Short mmCIF file of C-alpha atoms in Angstrom, two decimals:
data_model
loop_
_atom_site.label_atom_id
_atom_site.label_comp_id
_atom_site.label_asym_id
_atom_site.label_seq_id
_atom_site.Cartn_x
_atom_site.Cartn_y
_atom_site.Cartn_z
CA MET F 1 -0.06 -0.04 0.06
CA PRO F 2 1.39 3.43 -0.81
CA ASP F 3 2.72 5.25 2.27
CA HIS F 4 0.66 8.41 1.65
CA ILE F 5 -2.55 6.43 2.36
CA ASP F 6 -1.39 5.87 5.93
CA ARG F 7 0.09 9.34 6.16
CA PRO F 8 -2.55 11.75 4.92
CA ASN F 9 -1.13 15.27 4.28
CA ARG F 10 -4.36 17.14 4.62
CA GLU F 11 -7.02 17.16 7.25
CA SER F 12 -10.31 15.53 6.35
CA PRO F 13 -13.41 17.27 7.62
CA ALA F 14 -15.38 15.26 10.11
CA ALA F 15 -18.40 15.76 7.89
CA ALA F 16 -17.00 13.05 5.59
CA THR F 17 -17.94 10.27 8.05
CA ALA F 18 -21.49 11.57 7.98
CA GLY F 19 -21.70 11.43 4.20
CA ASP F 20 -21.74 15.20 3.75
CA TRP F 21 -19.47 15.60 0.74
CA SER F 22 -19.29 19.33 0.76
CA GLY F 23 -16.86 21.28 -1.39
CA GLU F 24 -14.08 20.91 1.25
CA THR F 25 -14.68 17.35 1.75
CA LEU F 26 -14.74 16.58 -2.02
CA GLY F 27 -11.44 18.59 -2.44
CA ALA F 28 -9.75 16.50 0.19
CA ALA F 29 -11.05 13.28 -1.38
CA LEU F 30 -9.95 14.39 -4.88
CA GLY F 31 -6.48 15.23 -3.54
CA ARG F 32 -6.04 11.83 -1.99
CA ALA F 33 -7.27 10.19 -5.12
CA ALA F 34 -4.90 12.19 -7.21
CA GLU F 35 -1.94 11.35 -4.98
CA TRP F 36 -2.93 7.67 -5.13
CA THR F 37 -3.21 7.82 -8.92
CA ILE F 38 0.33 9.49 -9.31
CA ASP F 39 1.77 6.86 -7.05
CA TYR F 40 0.14 3.96 -8.81
CA ARG F 41 1.28 5.19 -12.22
CA ALA F 42 4.84 5.66 -10.91
CA ARG F 43 5.05 2.35 -9.26
CA VAL F 44 2.79 0.03 -11.34
CA GLU F 45 5.88 -1.81 -12.79
CA GLN F 46 6.56 -3.11 -9.22
CA ARG F 47 3.22 -4.97 -9.17
CA PRO F 48 2.67 -8.25 -10.94
CA VAL F 49 0.96 -7.76 -14.22
CA PHE F 50 -1.43 -10.67 -13.48
CA PRO F 51 -2.55 -11.42 -9.93
CA ASP F 52 -1.90 -14.71 -8.20
CA LEU F 53 -5.58 -15.29 -7.25
CA ALA F 54 -8.27 -17.93 -7.58
CA PRO F 55 -11.89 -16.99 -8.41
CA GLY F 56 -13.71 -15.70 -5.49
CA ASP F 57 -10.66 -14.48 -3.56
CA VAL F 58 -11.39 -10.82 -4.08
CA ARG F 59 -15.15 -11.19 -3.05
CA ARG F 60 -14.26 -12.99 0.14
CA ALA F 61 -12.07 -9.98 1.07
CA LEU F 62 -15.06 -7.55 0.64
CA ALA F 63 -17.92 -6.99 3.03
CA GLU F 64 -20.93 -9.31 2.44
CA ALA F 65 -23.49 -6.55 2.93
CA PRO F 66 -23.45 -2.85 2.12
CA PRO F 67 -22.72 -0.45 5.07
CA ARG F 68 -25.65 1.16 6.86
CA THR F 69 -23.84 4.33 7.52
CA PRO F 70 -21.20 6.36 5.52
CA GLU F 71 -17.55 5.53 5.91
CA PRO F 72 -14.62 7.97 5.56
CA PHE F 73 -13.10 8.03 2.06
CA GLU F 74 -9.67 7.34 3.61
CA ARG F 75 -10.93 3.88 4.67
CA VAL F 76 -12.55 3.23 1.32
CA LEU F 77 -9.40 4.16 -0.61
CA ALA F 78 -7.29 1.99 1.61
CA ASP F 79 -9.52 -1.05 0.97
CA PHE F 80 -9.53 -0.24 -2.70
CA ASP F 81 -5.73 -0.35 -2.72
CA GLU F 82 -5.31 -3.44 -0.52
CA HIS F 83 -8.16 -5.61 -1.69
CA ILE F 84 -9.09 -4.47 -5.17
CA VAL F 85 -6.01 -3.09 -6.98
CA SER F 86 -4.03 -6.11 -5.75
CA GLY F 87 -6.57 -8.25 -7.63
CA LEU F 88 -6.37 -6.49 -10.92
CA THR F 89 -4.75 -7.37 -14.16
CA HIS F 90 -2.77 -4.24 -14.84
CA TRP F 91 -3.31 -3.07 -18.36
CA ASN F 92 -1.13 -0.06 -17.62
CA HIS F 93 1.88 -2.18 -16.64
CA PRO F 94 4.72 -1.85 -19.12
CA GLY F 95 5.06 -5.59 -19.28
CA PHE F 96 1.37 -5.97 -20.52
CA LEU F 97 1.98 -7.51 -23.93
CA ALA F 98 -0.95 -9.83 -24.07
CA TYR F 99 -3.84 -8.30 -25.97
CA PHE F 100 -4.26 -4.99 -27.79
CA SER F 101 -3.30 -2.77 -25.02
CA SER F 102 -5.75 -0.42 -23.37
CA SER F 103 -3.39 1.73 -21.47
CA THR F 104 -4.21 5.19 -20.45
CA ARG F 105 -2.35 8.45 -21.10
CA ALA F 106 -2.31 10.90 -18.22
CA PRO F 107 -4.47 13.56 -20.02
CA SER F 108 -7.24 10.99 -20.38
CA ILE F 109 -7.36 10.43 -16.65
CA VAL F 110 -7.97 14.15 -16.09
CA ALA F 111 -10.57 14.19 -18.92
CA GLU F 112 -12.40 11.20 -17.22
CA LEU F 113 -12.62 13.35 -14.03
CA LEU F 114 -14.04 16.22 -16.00
CA VAL F 115 -16.59 13.87 -17.73
CA ALA F 116 -17.78 12.62 -14.31
CA ALA F 117 -17.81 16.13 -12.89
CA VAL F 118 -20.13 17.62 -15.49
CA GLY F 119 -22.19 14.33 -15.68
CA VAL F 120 -24.01 15.13 -18.85
CA ASN F 121 -26.15 12.90 -21.11
CA ALA F 122 -25.51 13.67 -24.73
CA MET F 123 -28.48 11.86 -26.18
CA LEU F 124 -30.01 14.92 -27.76
CA TRP F 125 -28.35 18.10 -28.91
CA ARG F 126 -30.41 20.10 -26.55
CA THR F 127 -29.56 17.86 -23.55
CA SER F 128 -26.03 18.99 -23.91
CA PRO F 129 -25.15 21.06 -27.05
CA ALA F 130 -21.39 21.20 -26.24
CA ALA F 131 -21.12 17.44 -25.65
CA THR F 132 -22.71 16.79 -29.03
CA GLU F 133 -20.44 19.22 -30.88
CA VAL F 134 -17.26 18.34 -29.07
CA GLU F 135 -17.84 14.70 -30.05
CA ARG F 136 -18.43 15.68 -33.65
CA THR F 137 -15.36 17.76 -33.65
CA ALA F 138 -13.07 15.13 -31.91
CA VAL F 139 -14.30 12.56 -34.30
CA ASP F 140 -13.62 14.66 -37.28
CA TRP F 141 -10.10 15.39 -35.94
CA LEU F 142 -9.41 11.63 -35.90
CA ARG F 143 -10.72 11.26 -39.48
CA GLN F 144 -8.31 13.99 -40.56
CA ALA F 145 -5.39 12.46 -38.67
CA VAL F 146 -5.84 9.05 -40.32
CA GLY F 147 -6.13 10.51 -43.75
CA LEU F 148 -9.80 9.69 -44.54
CA PRO F 149 -11.93 11.99 -46.70
CA ASP F 150 -14.38 14.47 -45.41
CA THR F 151 -17.20 12.33 -46.82
CA PHE F 152 -16.90 10.36 -43.52
CA SER F 153 -18.57 11.57 -40.31
CA GLY F 154 -19.27 9.59 -37.17
CA LEU F 155 -19.61 9.27 -33.49
CA ILE F 156 -18.25 7.37 -30.36
CA PHE F 157 -19.55 4.12 -28.91
CA ASP F 158 -18.18 2.11 -26.02
CA THR F 159 -16.40 -0.79 -27.90
CA ALA F 160 -15.72 -2.00 -31.40
CA SER F 161 -18.30 -4.76 -30.73
CA THR F 162 -21.11 -2.12 -30.44
CA SER F 163 -19.64 -0.19 -33.50
CA THR F 164 -19.64 -3.34 -35.74
CA PHE F 165 -23.11 -4.35 -34.48
CA THR F 166 -24.48 -0.87 -35.21
CA ALA F 167 -22.90 -1.06 -38.77
CA LEU F 168 -24.44 -4.46 -39.41
CA LEU F 169 -27.94 -3.05 -38.49
CA ALA F 170 -27.45 -0.36 -41.05
CA ALA F 171 -26.28 -2.95 -43.62
CA ARG F 172 -29.17 -5.19 -42.68
CA GLU F 173 -31.57 -2.26 -43.31
CA ARG F 174 -30.18 -1.59 -46.71
CA ALA F 175 -30.17 -5.26 -47.73
CA GLY F 176 -33.50 -6.28 -46.06
CA VAL F 177 -37.01 -5.55 -46.88
CA ALA F 178 -39.09 -3.76 -44.13
CA VAL F 179 -36.89 -5.41 -41.56
CA ARG F 180 -37.27 -2.42 -39.30
CA ASP F 181 -40.97 -2.85 -38.96
CA ASP F 182 -41.76 -6.50 -39.94
CA GLY F 183 -38.68 -8.19 -38.48
CA LEU F 184 -36.74 -11.02 -40.14
CA PRO F 185 -39.26 -13.88 -40.13
CA GLY F 186 -40.53 -14.33 -43.78
CA GLY F 187 -38.00 -11.86 -45.11
CA PRO F 188 -35.04 -12.50 -47.29
CA ALA F 189 -32.19 -14.67 -45.89
CA LEU F 190 -29.13 -12.49 -45.42
CA ALA F 191 -25.41 -13.29 -45.32
CA VAL F 192 -22.35 -11.71 -43.73
CA TYR F 193 -18.79 -12.30 -45.00
CA THR F 194 -15.70 -12.02 -43.02
CA SER F 195 -12.36 -13.69 -42.83
CA GLU F 196 -11.65 -16.81 -40.73
CA GLN F 197 -9.25 -14.59 -38.80
CA SER F 198 -11.68 -11.75 -37.97
CA HIS F 199 -12.88 -10.72 -34.53
CA SER F 200 -15.62 -12.75 -32.77
CA SER F 201 -17.77 -9.56 -32.65
CA VAL F 202 -18.87 -10.15 -36.22
CA GLU F 203 -20.48 -13.36 -35.30
CA LYS F 204 -21.89 -11.92 -32.13
CA SER F 205 -23.32 -8.92 -34.08
CA ALA F 206 -25.08 -11.45 -36.41
CA ILE F 207 -26.52 -13.31 -33.44
CA ALA F 208 -27.85 -10.00 -31.90
CA ALA F 209 -29.08 -8.69 -35.18
CA GLY F 210 -31.28 -11.73 -35.65
CA LEU F 211 -29.30 -13.12 -38.47
CA GLY F 212 -27.80 -16.00 -36.64
CA ARG F 213 -24.27 -17.52 -36.69
CA ARG F 214 -25.15 -19.65 -39.75
CA SER F 215 -25.49 -16.34 -41.78
CA VAL F 216 -21.76 -15.68 -41.23
CA ARG F 217 -19.42 -16.87 -44.02
CA ARG F 218 -15.99 -17.37 -42.69
CA ILE F 219 -13.86 -16.76 -45.81
CA GLU F 220 -10.56 -18.64 -46.00
CA THR F 221 -7.30 -16.79 -45.78
CA ASP F 222 -3.96 -17.02 -47.47
CA ALA F 223 -0.57 -17.95 -46.13
CA ALA F 224 -0.27 -14.47 -44.49
CA PHE F 225 -3.75 -14.90 -42.88
CA ARG F 226 -5.39 -12.34 -45.18
CA MET F 227 -8.95 -12.92 -46.72
CA ARG F 228 -8.84 -14.34 -50.25
CA PRO F 229 -10.74 -12.13 -52.61
CA GLU F 230 -11.46 -14.99 -55.00
CA ALA F 231 -12.97 -17.06 -52.12
CA LEU F 232 -15.14 -14.08 -51.13
CA GLU F 233 -16.33 -13.59 -54.59
CA ALA F 234 -17.18 -17.37 -54.86
CA ALA F 235 -19.07 -17.27 -51.60
CA ILE F 236 -21.19 -14.30 -52.60
CA ALA F 237 -21.95 -15.88 -55.96
CA ASP F 238 -23.07 -19.11 -54.30
CA ASP F 239 -25.38 -17.26 -51.93
CA LEU F 240 -26.96 -15.28 -54.76
CA GLU F 241 -27.58 -18.51 -56.68
CA ARG F 242 -29.40 -19.88 -53.64
CA GLY F 243 -31.51 -16.79 -53.19
CA ILE F 244 -29.55 -15.56 -50.07
CA ARG F 245 -29.01 -11.74 -50.10
CA PRO F 246 -25.49 -10.60 -49.15
CA ALA F 247 -25.67 -7.95 -46.48
CA MET F 248 -22.16 -7.08 -45.40
CA VAL F 249 -18.51 -7.80 -46.06
CA CYS F 250 -16.32 -7.14 -43.09
CA ALA F 251 -12.70 -6.59 -43.95
CA THR F 252 -10.04 -6.29 -41.25
CA ILE F 253 -6.97 -4.13 -40.98
CA GLY F 254 -5.09 -5.63 -38.00
CA THR F 255 -6.84 -8.90 -37.17
CA THR F 256 -6.91 -9.98 -33.47
CA SER F 257 -4.62 -12.97 -33.73
CA THR F 258 -1.98 -11.84 -36.12
CA ALA F 259 -2.70 -8.14 -37.02
CA SER F 260 -2.81 -9.31 -40.61
CA ILE F 261 -4.26 -6.86 -43.26
CA ASP F 262 -6.95 -7.94 -45.71
CA PRO F 263 -6.58 -6.88 -49.29
CA VAL F 264 -9.21 -3.99 -48.86
CA PRO F 265 -8.86 -2.58 -52.42
CA ALA F 266 -9.75 -5.98 -53.91
CA LEU F 267 -12.51 -6.56 -51.40
CA ALA F 268 -13.91 -3.11 -51.87
CA ALA F 269 -14.16 -3.67 -55.73
CA ILE F 270 -16.06 -6.89 -55.00
CA ALA F 271 -18.40 -5.14 -52.67
CA LYS F 272 -19.09 -2.32 -55.02
CA ARG F 273 -19.62 -4.58 -57.92
CA THR F 274 -22.18 -6.82 -55.98
CA GLY F 275 -23.76 -3.86 -54.03
CA VAL F 276 -22.68 -5.20 -50.70
CA TRP F 277 -22.03 -2.94 -47.66
CA LEU F 278 -18.32 -2.90 -46.80
CA HIS F 279 -17.29 -2.49 -43.15
CA VAL F 280 -13.68 -2.23 -42.18
CA ASP F 281 -12.61 -3.31 -38.64
CA ALA F 282 -9.59 -1.28 -37.90
CA ALA F 283 -10.22 -1.17 -34.20
CA TYR F 284 -6.63 -1.91 -33.22
CA ALA F 285 -4.54 -0.80 -36.15
CA GLY F 286 -6.61 2.10 -37.58
CA PRO F 287 -4.84 4.94 -35.53
CA ALA F 288 -1.52 3.77 -37.11
CA ALA F 289 -2.62 5.41 -40.34
CA MET F 290 -1.31 8.54 -38.57
CA VAL F 291 2.13 7.18 -39.07
CA SER F 292 3.20 8.27 -42.49
CA GLU F 293 5.16 5.08 -43.41
CA GLN F 294 2.22 2.94 -42.37
CA ARG F 295 -0.37 4.96 -44.34
CA PRO F 296 0.03 2.66 -47.55
CA LEU F 297 -1.26 -0.27 -45.58
CA PHE F 298 -4.65 1.37 -45.33
CA ARG F 299 -5.25 1.71 -49.11
CA GLY F 300 -8.74 1.00 -50.01
CA TRP F 301 -10.42 1.75 -46.74
CA GLU F 302 -11.79 5.09 -47.99
CA ALA F 303 -14.21 3.09 -50.16
CA ALA F 304 -15.87 1.53 -47.11
CA ASP F 305 -19.38 2.30 -45.97
CA SER F 306 -18.27 2.10 -42.28
CA ILE F 307 -15.01 1.92 -40.37
CA VAL F 308 -14.35 1.38 -36.71
CA LEU F 309 -11.22 2.68 -34.85
CA ASN F 310 -10.64 2.38 -31.08
CA PRO F 311 -8.68 5.32 -29.51
CA HIS F 312 -8.86 3.45 -26.29
CA LYS F 313 -6.42 0.93 -27.67
CA TRP F 314 -3.35 2.43 -29.31
CA LEU F 315 -3.90 6.08 -28.68
CA GLY F 316 -4.19 5.78 -24.87
CA THR F 317 -7.59 7.19 -24.25
CA SER F 318 -9.26 5.43 -21.20
CA LEU F 319 -11.89 2.86 -21.94
CA ASP F 320 -14.31 3.30 -23.41
CA CYS F 321 -13.88 5.15 -26.69
CA SER F 322 -14.63 3.45 -30.00
CA VAL F 323 -15.23 5.66 -33.04
CA LEU F 324 -17.57 4.52 -35.80
CA LEU F 325 -17.15 6.33 -39.13
CA TYR F 326 -19.63 6.16 -41.87
CA ARG F 327 -20.24 7.72 -45.34
CA ASP F 328 -24.12 7.98 -45.09
CA ALA F 329 -25.95 8.34 -41.83
CA ALA F 330 -29.36 7.62 -43.50
CA PRO F 331 -29.13 3.74 -43.23
CA PHE F 332 -28.07 4.07 -39.55
CA ARG F 333 -31.00 6.36 -38.66
CA ALA F 334 -33.43 4.21 -40.67
CA SER F 335 -32.32 1.13 -38.67
CA LEU F 336 -32.86 2.40 -35.12
CA ALA F 337 -33.94 6.01 -34.99
CA LEU F 338 -37.03 6.31 -32.76
CA THR F 339 -38.01 9.53 -31.00
CA PRO F 340 -40.75 9.40 -28.47
CA ILE F 341 -42.93 12.60 -28.16
CA TYR F 342 -41.22 13.74 -24.90
CA LEU F 343 -37.84 13.79 -26.59
CA GLU F 344 -38.96 15.60 -29.89
CA SER F 345 -36.91 18.69 -30.64
CA GLY F 346 -36.30 20.91 -33.51
CA ASN F 347 -32.73 19.59 -33.99
CA ASP F 348 -33.33 15.96 -34.68
CA GLU F 349 -30.58 15.76 -37.24
CA THR F 350 -27.93 16.61 -34.68
CA ASN F 351 -29.16 14.01 -32.09
CA LEU F 352 -26.53 11.38 -31.61
CA MET F 353 -29.01 8.97 -29.98
CA ASP F 354 -30.59 8.31 -33.46
CA ILE F 355 -27.49 6.24 -34.38
CA GLY F 356 -27.09 3.16 -32.20
CA LEU F 357 -29.16 1.26 -29.70
CA ALA F 358 -28.28 3.36 -26.64
CA LEU F 359 -30.34 6.35 -25.64
CA GLY F 360 -28.12 7.66 -22.95
CA ARG F 361 -24.61 8.72 -24.14
CA ARG F 362 -21.58 9.49 -22.03
CA PHE F 363 -19.47 12.57 -22.87
CA ARG F 364 -16.80 10.33 -24.43
CA GLY F 365 -15.91 13.07 -26.99
CA LEU F 366 -14.12 15.14 -24.41
CA LYS F 367 -11.63 12.35 -23.69
CA LEU F 368 -10.62 12.34 -27.48
CA TRP F 369 -10.60 16.06 -27.67
CA VAL F 370 -8.31 16.36 -24.60
CA LEU F 371 -6.05 13.75 -25.97
CA PHE F 372 -5.44 15.53 -29.28
CA ARG F 373 -5.03 18.79 -27.47
CA CYS F 374 -2.41 17.41 -24.94
CA ALA F 375 -0.58 14.97 -26.95
CA GLY F 376 -0.90 16.27 -30.56
CA THR F 377 -1.06 14.07 -33.64
CA ASP F 378 2.92 14.15 -34.01
CA GLY F 379 3.23 12.85 -30.40
CA LEU F 380 0.60 10.13 -30.98
CA ALA F 381 2.27 8.99 -34.22
CA ALA F 382 5.70 8.91 -32.58
CA THR F 383 4.47 6.50 -29.82
CA MET F 384 2.99 4.09 -32.40
CA ARG F 385 6.05 4.29 -34.62
CA ARG F 386 8.16 3.53 -31.55
CA HIS F 387 5.95 0.54 -30.62
CA ILE F 388 6.27 -0.85 -34.23
CA ALA F 389 9.97 -0.61 -34.16
CA MET F 390 10.09 -2.38 -30.83
CA ALA F 391 7.98 -5.24 -32.09
CA GLU F 392 10.09 -5.64 -35.22
CA ALA F 393 13.35 -5.76 -33.08
CA ALA F 394 11.73 -8.14 -30.68
CA ALA F 395 10.76 -10.57 -33.50
CA ALA F 396 14.37 -10.48 -34.89
CA ARG F 397 15.73 -11.35 -31.40
CA LEU F 398 13.16 -14.08 -30.81
CA VAL F 399 14.31 -16.24 -33.61
CA GLU F 400 18.01 -15.94 -32.72
CA GLY F 401 19.30 -19.43 -31.57
CA GLY F 402 16.74 -21.40 -33.60
CA VAL F 403 14.43 -22.26 -30.73
CA PHE F 404 11.49 -19.86 -31.63
CA GLU F 405 10.03 -19.35 -35.10
CA LEU F 406 7.73 -16.70 -36.32
CA ALA F 407 4.26 -18.07 -36.95
CA ALA F 408 3.04 -15.18 -39.05
CA PRO F 409 4.49 -12.04 -40.70
CA VAL F 410 5.12 -9.25 -38.14
CA SER F 411 2.35 -6.73 -38.56
CA PHE F 412 2.10 -3.36 -36.94
CA SER F 413 3.23 -4.02 -33.34
CA THR F 414 2.19 -7.66 -33.01
CA VAL F 415 4.46 -10.71 -33.08
CA CYS F 416 3.21 -14.31 -33.37
CA PHE F 417 5.66 -16.96 -32.56
CA ARG F 418 6.24 -20.53 -31.10
CA ALA F 419 8.94 -22.75 -29.92
CA ALA F 420 9.14 -25.22 -32.76
CA ARG F 421 9.32 -29.03 -32.35
CA GLU F 422 9.08 -30.65 -35.77
CA GLY F 423 7.22 -34.01 -36.06
CA ASP F 424 5.68 -33.80 -32.56
CA PRO F 425 2.62 -31.46 -32.55
CA ALA F 426 1.38 -32.57 -29.11
CA GLY F 427 4.84 -32.06 -27.62
CA GLU F 428 5.16 -28.69 -29.29
CA GLU F 429 1.91 -27.47 -27.83
CA ARG F 430 2.78 -28.61 -24.40
CA TRP F 431 6.11 -27.03 -24.51
CA ASN F 432 4.62 -23.68 -25.65
CA ARG F 433 1.86 -23.77 -23.06
CA LYS F 434 4.44 -24.40 -20.33
CA ILE F 435 6.64 -21.53 -21.64
CA LEU F 436 3.75 -19.05 -21.62
CA ALA F 437 2.58 -20.09 -18.20
CA ARG F 438 6.13 -19.85 -16.81
CA VAL F 439 6.52 -16.34 -18.23
CA ASN F 440 3.14 -15.14 -17.10
CA ALA F 441 3.57 -16.61 -13.61
CA ALA F 442 6.63 -14.57 -12.90
CA GLY F 443 4.49 -11.47 -12.99
CA ARG F 444 6.85 -9.26 -15.00
CA SER F 445 5.32 -9.82 -18.42
CA PHE F 446 1.93 -10.96 -19.55
CA LEU F 447 1.51 -12.54 -23.03
CA SER F 448 -1.40 -14.30 -24.72
CA HIS F 449 -1.92 -17.11 -27.15
CA THR F 450 -3.88 -18.07 -30.35
CA GLU F 451 -4.08 -20.93 -32.88
CA LEU F 452 -2.74 -20.61 -36.38
CA ASP F 453 -2.91 -23.30 -38.87
CA GLY F 454 -3.99 -25.71 -36.09
CA ARG F 455 -0.85 -24.99 -34.11
CA TYR F 456 -0.70 -23.30 -30.69
CA THR F 457 0.93 -19.81 -31.01
CA VAL F 458 2.14 -17.26 -28.53
CA ARG F 459 1.30 -13.63 -29.11
CA LEU F 460 3.20 -10.49 -28.06
CA SER F 461 1.61 -7.14 -28.81
CA VAL F 462 3.36 -3.81 -27.91
CA GLY F 463 0.76 -1.11 -27.25
CA SER F 464 1.13 0.25 -23.71
CA VAL F 465 2.14 3.92 -23.56
CA HIS F 466 4.39 2.77 -20.57
CA THR F 467 6.39 0.05 -22.42
CA GLU F 468 9.99 0.75 -23.07
CA GLU F 469 12.62 -1.44 -24.83
CA ARG F 470 13.92 -2.79 -21.47
CA HIS F 471 10.55 -4.34 -20.82
CA LEU F 472 10.80 -6.21 -24.16
CA ASP F 473 14.22 -7.24 -23.41
CA GLU F 474 13.01 -8.70 -20.08
CA ALA F 475 10.20 -10.54 -21.76
CA LEU F 476 12.43 -12.02 -24.40
CA GLU F 477 15.04 -13.20 -21.79
CA ALA F 478 12.22 -14.80 -19.86
CA LEU F 479 10.92 -16.67 -22.88
CA HIS F 480 14.44 -18.02 -23.76
CA ARG F 481 15.06 -19.04 -20.17
CA ALA F 482 11.71 -20.84 -20.00
CA ALA F 483 12.21 -22.64 -23.37
CA ALA F 484 15.73 -23.81 -22.09
CA ASP F 485 14.46 -24.86 -18.64
CA LEU F 486 11.30 -26.67 -19.61
CA SER F 487 11.18 -30.05 -21.38
CA PRO F 488 9.04 -30.04 -24.55
CA GLY F 489 8.16 -33.68 -24.35
CA GLU F 490 6.80 -33.98 -20.73
CA PRO F 491 3.12 -33.23 -20.14
CA GLY F 492 1.87 -30.74 -17.62
#
């Protein structure tokens, strides 16, 4: 526990114990929370990335029933640090290399405080004009930063899953007949096309949209795990012949397992020729279009009907902040816009609630606006450029000595690899599982896994704003030690 929690440096009013959070009490609590935050960020590296806990351990440390009377914030903060923070997986840890990182830049922390302080609901323009217009501005700044034309506009959702679901509803509306009012039963069968490497949110969106998992066509990929255009074209032709209407093609720039890049220009041409909605999932990699030398990897995405990018991944805004960009708002409004009489206003075209399922909307735009103001596009691009260089250097070092091999081309800041054991697939999988478990158990680094071509594969993805080269060095040394110490042939 940080020392300052036991040694408060400001006197807390007695009123705090009575639940009277006056200005003075609030100020004292904010000061303590700020001190804790600064200390946490300065010393997060000293904590294990992943806690050594079993399910239920944290709940057993918490009270079984809520308190009947108010407790002082000092006690609450102390319990938060001792029982809750100690049970977290620390996404802000510099050794967090497992999934696409959601680390937080300092300005975003302050922005979250301001969002909570004003506590607005930006469902209508009139319920908070500035929140609506700041969100529109921040989204347009992002569009400009990644080089997309001004034919795109958009708004902010919580996660890419929601953004993709919202895009699928718009695509369903355009492809279906009276789906909004009559529903899907009796209507045309619809199909969704995406690569076998794409994110599970595509299938979940099909489930939630009433299309079902069987409507999703998982298109095969090439040796670099990119969707094959000829396979997509054949799948669409087959469905049309069977009377099934294509609704959406979902291409990915930066797939979850390998960060591979689908051939978007070719897929866009097929979508245009067949009249199918093209959605581009660039949730992880999209912001990297701000890096000039990476921009060519995004060719073709300007032809999409919709694109999703997550600033809460690589840009370092705090969760949640997923930007959905689209060319035409009409299909989105047609799919879900519904204004009850008590919310009618004269500015309906500016109401963000008309796009998407949620009525209430957090002031997420402020976080993105503050990020751009305090970091600048050059600073954001420099961080991503550094992460990409670190990942490429790590991949080169991994294969030194011949124990590890790359399982996929290095893309953006993600490296897929395995300890190779030719002729013994079961032994190879056991070996890699043990290596990963050994590295993660040490608490200094946290990596993840996937499966590629039927083989167990380890993933390392650089994305935390706190990660430096020395943290990659430590992870690589731990991997090589574990591979040398552990026997590949023995189970367990």
